[in-house]
Amino acid sequence: MYFAALLARTEDGWEASDTELDDVETLSDLTDLARDASVDEDTVLVLIEQEDAWFGVVRLDGEDDPRIYVSDASAAARSSYGEILLTDELLGREPGDDGADLDSLDLDGTEDGEPDADEDGAASDASVPHGPVGDSEILDDLGVSEKELRILDAEDALSSIAEALGASEVLETVR
């Protein structure tokens, strides 16, 4: 299970709307969705949590590039919604680095070129770190310091963030 909400700052405070991410396939799609919720190109936050395992925050300020924070990259990497947030830039790799180098593959039909698999049979990805990634200062100016953000528990992180923003009531109306 996941929960996603948009918080848009207005003159009167924050407006919240829950959002369905089924049609969102890329960060660009998510950014467009958030910009549509923006009032006068003010700040919009996309808050996402999945199964109390990880949470993510995407912040848009006008036409600026999105700023992203993910509490646990390895947990998010196992989620289709998390994969949207885990861009090459966020993970500190060059675009296209996630695939194997063709020169190093053994293409003669042997299994030597196969990636290692974990006990679930899924290919391991050493390029996705365990723990938080992204802009940990994403909410500093809104009342949630880097230190506070990093220690939030995924189970109640979105509620804690909304409380610090003064938006807990509006978030609860869409939860």
mmCIF file of C-alpha atoms in Angstrom:
data_model
loop_
_atom_site.group_PDB
_atom_site.id
_atom_site.type_symbol
_atom_site.label_atom_id
_atom_site.label_comp_id
_atom_site.label_asym_id
_atom_site.label_seq_id
_atom_site.Cartn_x
_atom_site.Cartn_y
_atom_site.Cartn_z
ATOM 1 C CA MET A 1 0.000 0.000 0.000
ATOM 2 C CA TYR A 2 1.101 3.515 -0.666
ATOM 3 C CA PHE A 3 -0.189 6.967 0.083
ATOM 4 C CA ALA A 4 0.561 10.056 -1.979
ATOM 5 C CA ALA A 5 -0.611 13.597 -1.414
ATOM 6 C CA LEU A 6 0.060 17.005 -2.877
ATOM 7 C CA LEU A 7 0.444 19.984 -0.555
ATOM 8 C CA ALA A 8 0.240 23.319 -2.332
ATOM 9 C CA ARG A 9 1.084 26.518 -0.487
ATOM 10 C CA THR A 10 -1.402 29.327 -0.935
ATOM 11 C CA GLU A 11 -1.929 32.767 0.605
ATOM 12 C CA ASP A 12 -4.250 31.121 3.138
ATOM 13 C CA GLY A 13 -1.937 28.249 4.093
ATOM 14 C CA TRP A 14 -1.651 24.781 2.627
ATOM 15 C CA GLU A 15 -4.161 22.967 0.424
ATOM 16 C CA ALA A 16 -3.974 19.194 0.249
ATOM 17 C CA SER A 17 -5.175 16.731 -2.310
ATOM 18 C CA ASP A 18 -4.558 13.036 -2.487
ATOM 19 C CA THR A 19 -3.266 11.877 -5.775
ATOM 20 C CA GLU A 20 -3.346 8.658 -7.686
ATOM 21 C CA LEU A 21 0.034 7.755 -9.137
ATOM 22 C CA ASP A 22 -1.190 5.006 -11.461
ATOM 23 C CA ASP A 23 -0.717 7.186 -14.555
ATOM 24 C CA VAL A 24 2.628 8.590 -13.391
ATOM 25 C CA GLU A 25 5.542 6.796 -15.024
ATOM 26 C CA THR A 26 8.379 9.319 -14.803
ATOM 27 C CA LEU A 27 9.610 12.155 -12.632
ATOM 28 C CA SER A 28 8.521 14.480 -15.424
ATOM 29 C CA ASP A 29 4.943 13.153 -15.160
ATOM 30 C CA LEU A 30 5.017 13.666 -11.390
ATOM 31 C CA THR A 31 6.403 17.175 -11.820
ATOM 32 C CA ASP A 32 3.629 18.053 -14.292
ATOM 33 C CA LEU A 33 1.014 16.712 -11.865
ATOM 34 C CA ALA A 34 2.440 18.822 -9.044
ATOM 35 C CA ARG A 35 2.713 21.960 -11.173
ATOM 36 C CA ASP A 36 -0.957 21.581 -12.092
ATOM 37 C CA ALA A 37 -1.768 21.806 -8.364
ATOM 38 C CA SER A 38 0.355 24.916 -7.900
ATOM 39 C CA VAL A 39 -1.308 28.208 -7.077
ATOM 40 C CA ASP A 40 0.554 31.164 -8.613
ATOM 41 C CA GLU A 41 3.657 28.994 -9.087
ATOM 42 C CA ASP A 42 4.100 28.746 -5.321
ATOM 43 C CA THR A 43 5.645 25.787 -3.489
ATOM 44 C CA VAL A 44 4.122 22.361 -4.019
ATOM 45 C CA LEU A 45 5.199 19.277 -2.091
ATOM 46 C CA VAL A 46 4.515 15.735 -3.220
ATOM 47 C CA LEU A 47 4.561 13.415 -0.217
ATOM 48 C CA ILE A 48 4.755 9.682 -0.843
ATOM 49 C CA GLU A 49 4.980 6.806 1.609
ATOM 50 C CA GLN A 50 4.880 3.110 0.962
ATOM 51 C CA GLU A 51 4.068 0.386 3.466
ATOM 52 C CA ASP A 52 5.844 2.221 6.268
ATOM 53 C CA ALA A 53 9.113 1.178 4.593
ATOM 54 C CA TRP A 54 10.148 4.490 3.024
ATOM 55 C CA PHE A 55 8.910 7.975 2.284
ATOM 56 C CA GLY A 56 9.770 10.562 -0.296
ATOM 57 C CA VAL A 57 9.349 14.291 -0.697
ATOM 58 C CA VAL A 58 9.419 16.114 -4.010
ATOM 59 C CA ARG A 59 9.454 19.894 -3.837
ATOM 60 C CA LEU A 60 8.633 22.248 -6.675
ATOM 61 C CA ASP A 61 9.107 25.992 -6.409
ATOM 62 C CA GLY A 62 7.712 27.673 -9.516
ATOM 63 C CA GLU A 63 9.580 26.607 -12.626
ATOM 64 C CA ASP A 64 12.681 25.426 -10.714
ATOM 65 C CA ASP A 65 13.840 21.835 -11.116
ATOM 66 C CA PRO A 66 12.289 19.448 -8.599
ATOM 67 C CA ARG A 67 14.162 18.783 -5.375
ATOM 68 C CA ILE A 68 13.881 15.221 -4.078
ATOM 69 C CA TYR A 69 14.485 13.413 -0.802
ATOM 70 C CA VAL A 70 13.980 9.669 -0.295
ATOM 71 C CA SER A 71 14.328 8.189 3.201
ATOM 72 C CA ASP A 72 15.580 4.741 2.107
ATOM 73 C CA ALA A 73 16.780 4.328 -1.465
ATOM 74 C CA SER A 74 17.085 0.540 -1.345
ATOM 75 C CA ALA A 75 13.498 0.135 -0.101
ATOM 76 C CA ALA A 76 12.239 2.681 -2.639
ATOM 77 C CA ALA A 77 14.079 0.873 -5.447
ATOM 78 C CA ARG A 78 11.798 -2.123 -4.870
ATOM 79 C CA SER A 79 8.744 0.057 -5.504
ATOM 80 C CA SER A 80 7.515 1.296 -8.853
ATOM 81 C CA TYR A 81 6.710 4.638 -7.201
ATOM 82 C CA GLY A 82 10.133 4.820 -5.611
ATOM 83 C CA GLU A 83 11.812 4.131 -8.923
ATOM 84 C CA ILE A 84 10.185 7.305 -10.266
ATOM 85 C CA LEU A 85 12.063 9.333 -7.640
ATOM 86 C CA LEU A 86 15.396 7.497 -7.858
ATOM 87 C CA THR A 87 16.854 9.279 -10.848
ATOM 88 C CA ASP A 88 20.423 8.725 -12.027
ATOM 89 C CA GLU A 89 21.292 12.207 -10.785
ATOM 90 C CA LEU A 90 19.859 11.503 -7.331
ATOM 91 C CA LEU A 91 21.860 8.269 -7.111
ATOM 92 C CA GLY A 92 25.023 9.994 -8.297
ATOM 93 C CA ARG A 93 25.497 8.048 -11.494
ATOM 94 C CA GLU A 94 25.714 9.020 -15.124
ATOM 95 C CA PRO A 95 22.560 8.440 -17.217
ATOM 96 C CA GLY A 96 22.665 4.899 -18.578
ATOM 97 C CA ASP A 97 25.059 3.592 -15.895
ATOM 98 C CA ASP A 98 22.426 1.218 -14.549
ATOM 99 C CA GLY A 99 22.937 -1.275 -17.377
ATOM 100 C CA ALA A 100 25.848 -3.656 -17.733
ATOM 101 C CA ASP A 101 28.770 -2.709 -19.955
ATOM 102 C CA LEU A 102 28.385 -4.665 -23.206
ATOM 103 C CA ASP A 103 32.140 -5.258 -23.409
ATOM 104 C CA SER A 104 32.099 -7.078 -20.067
ATOM 105 C CA LEU A 105 29.178 -9.405 -20.873
ATOM 106 C CA ASP A 106 29.734 -13.011 -21.822
ATOM 107 C CA LEU A 107 27.336 -13.508 -24.695
ATOM 108 C CA ASP A 108 28.218 -17.108 -25.607
ATOM 109 C CA GLY A 109 25.244 -18.574 -23.737
ATOM 110 C CA THR A 110 27.008 -19.390 -20.484
ATOM 111 C CA GLU A 111 25.801 -18.052 -17.189
ATOM 112 C CA ASP A 112 29.081 -16.251 -16.411
ATOM 113 C CA GLY A 113 27.631 -12.966 -17.637
ATOM 114 C CA GLU A 114 24.464 -13.190 -15.530
ATOM 115 C CA PRO A 115 24.087 -10.686 -12.683
ATOM 116 C CA ASP A 116 24.218 -12.015 -9.150
ATOM 117 C CA ALA A 117 20.799 -12.663 -7.665
ATOM 118 C CA ASP A 118 19.730 -12.274 -4.069
ATOM 119 C CA GLU A 119 17.726 -14.941 -2.266
ATOM 120 C CA ASP A 120 14.474 -13.667 -3.801
ATOM 121 C CA GLY A 121 15.914 -14.201 -7.263
ATOM 122 C CA ALA A 122 16.058 -10.485 -8.000
ATOM 123 C CA ALA A 123 19.209 -9.022 -9.465
ATOM 124 C CA SER A 124 21.185 -7.088 -6.890
ATOM 125 C CA ASP A 125 21.917 -3.443 -7.606
ATOM 126 C CA ALA A 126 24.979 -2.193 -5.788
ATOM 127 C CA SER A 127 24.411 1.312 -7.162
ATOM 128 C CA VAL A 128 21.375 1.899 -4.926
ATOM 129 C CA PRO A 129 22.518 2.789 -1.412
ATOM 130 C CA HIS A 130 20.803 1.752 1.772
ATOM 131 C CA GLY A 131 19.530 4.795 3.608
ATOM 132 C CA PRO A 132 18.537 8.314 2.615
ATOM 133 C CA VAL A 133 19.395 10.008 -0.674
ATOM 134 C CA GLY A 134 18.683 13.393 -2.132
ATOM 135 C CA ASP A 135 18.322 16.903 -0.787
ATOM 136 C CA SER A 136 18.097 16.515 2.981
ATOM 137 C CA GLU A 137 17.692 20.303 3.326
ATOM 138 C CA ILE A 138 14.554 20.223 1.164
ATOM 139 C CA LEU A 139 12.293 21.398 4.006
ATOM 140 C CA ASP A 140 14.718 23.543 6.065
ATOM 141 C CA ASP A 141 13.005 26.834 5.244
ATOM 142 C CA LEU A 142 9.597 25.291 6.004
ATOM 143 C CA GLY A 143 10.453 24.206 9.551
ATOM 144 C CA VAL A 144 11.863 20.687 9.149
ATOM 145 C CA SER A 145 15.643 20.678 9.532
ATOM 146 C CA GLU A 146 17.976 18.219 7.836
ATOM 147 C CA LYS A 147 18.557 16.448 11.159
ATOM 148 C CA GLU A 148 14.822 16.178 11.881
ATOM 149 C CA LEU A 149 14.109 14.870 8.375
ATOM 150 C CA ARG A 150 16.792 12.177 8.597
ATOM 151 C CA ILE A 151 15.512 10.782 11.901
ATOM 152 C CA LEU A 152 11.852 10.566 10.882
ATOM 153 C CA ASP A 153 10.401 7.087 11.002
ATOM 154 C CA ALA A 154 8.730 6.077 7.732
ATOM 155 C CA GLU A 155 5.600 5.049 9.640
ATOM 156 C CA ASP A 156 4.679 8.572 10.736
ATOM 157 C CA ALA A 157 6.989 10.788 8.655
ATOM 158 C CA LEU A 158 4.322 12.435 6.513
ATOM 159 C CA SER A 159 2.229 13.315 9.564
ATOM 160 C CA SER A 160 5.302 14.790 11.284
ATOM 161 C CA ILE A 161 6.207 16.828 8.214
ATOM 162 C CA ALA A 162 2.634 18.099 7.829
ATOM 163 C CA GLU A 163 2.523 19.030 11.515
ATOM 164 C CA ALA A 164 5.744 21.063 11.189
ATOM 165 C CA LEU A 165 4.282 22.832 8.148
ATOM 166 C CA GLY A 166 1.014 23.580 9.937
ATOM 167 C CA ALA A 167 -0.789 21.379 7.426
ATOM 168 C CA SER A 168 -1.659 18.300 9.478
ATOM 169 C CA GLU A 169 -5.411 18.957 9.394
ATOM 170 C CA VAL A 170 -5.536 19.389 5.623
ATOM 171 C CA LEU A 171 -3.354 16.302 5.091
ATOM 172 C CA GLU A 172 -5.597 14.198 7.320
ATOM 173 C CA THR A 173 -8.644 15.177 5.268
ATOM 174 C CA VAL A 174 -7.161 13.413 2.232
ATOM 175 C CA ARG A 175 -5.600 10.457 4.041
#
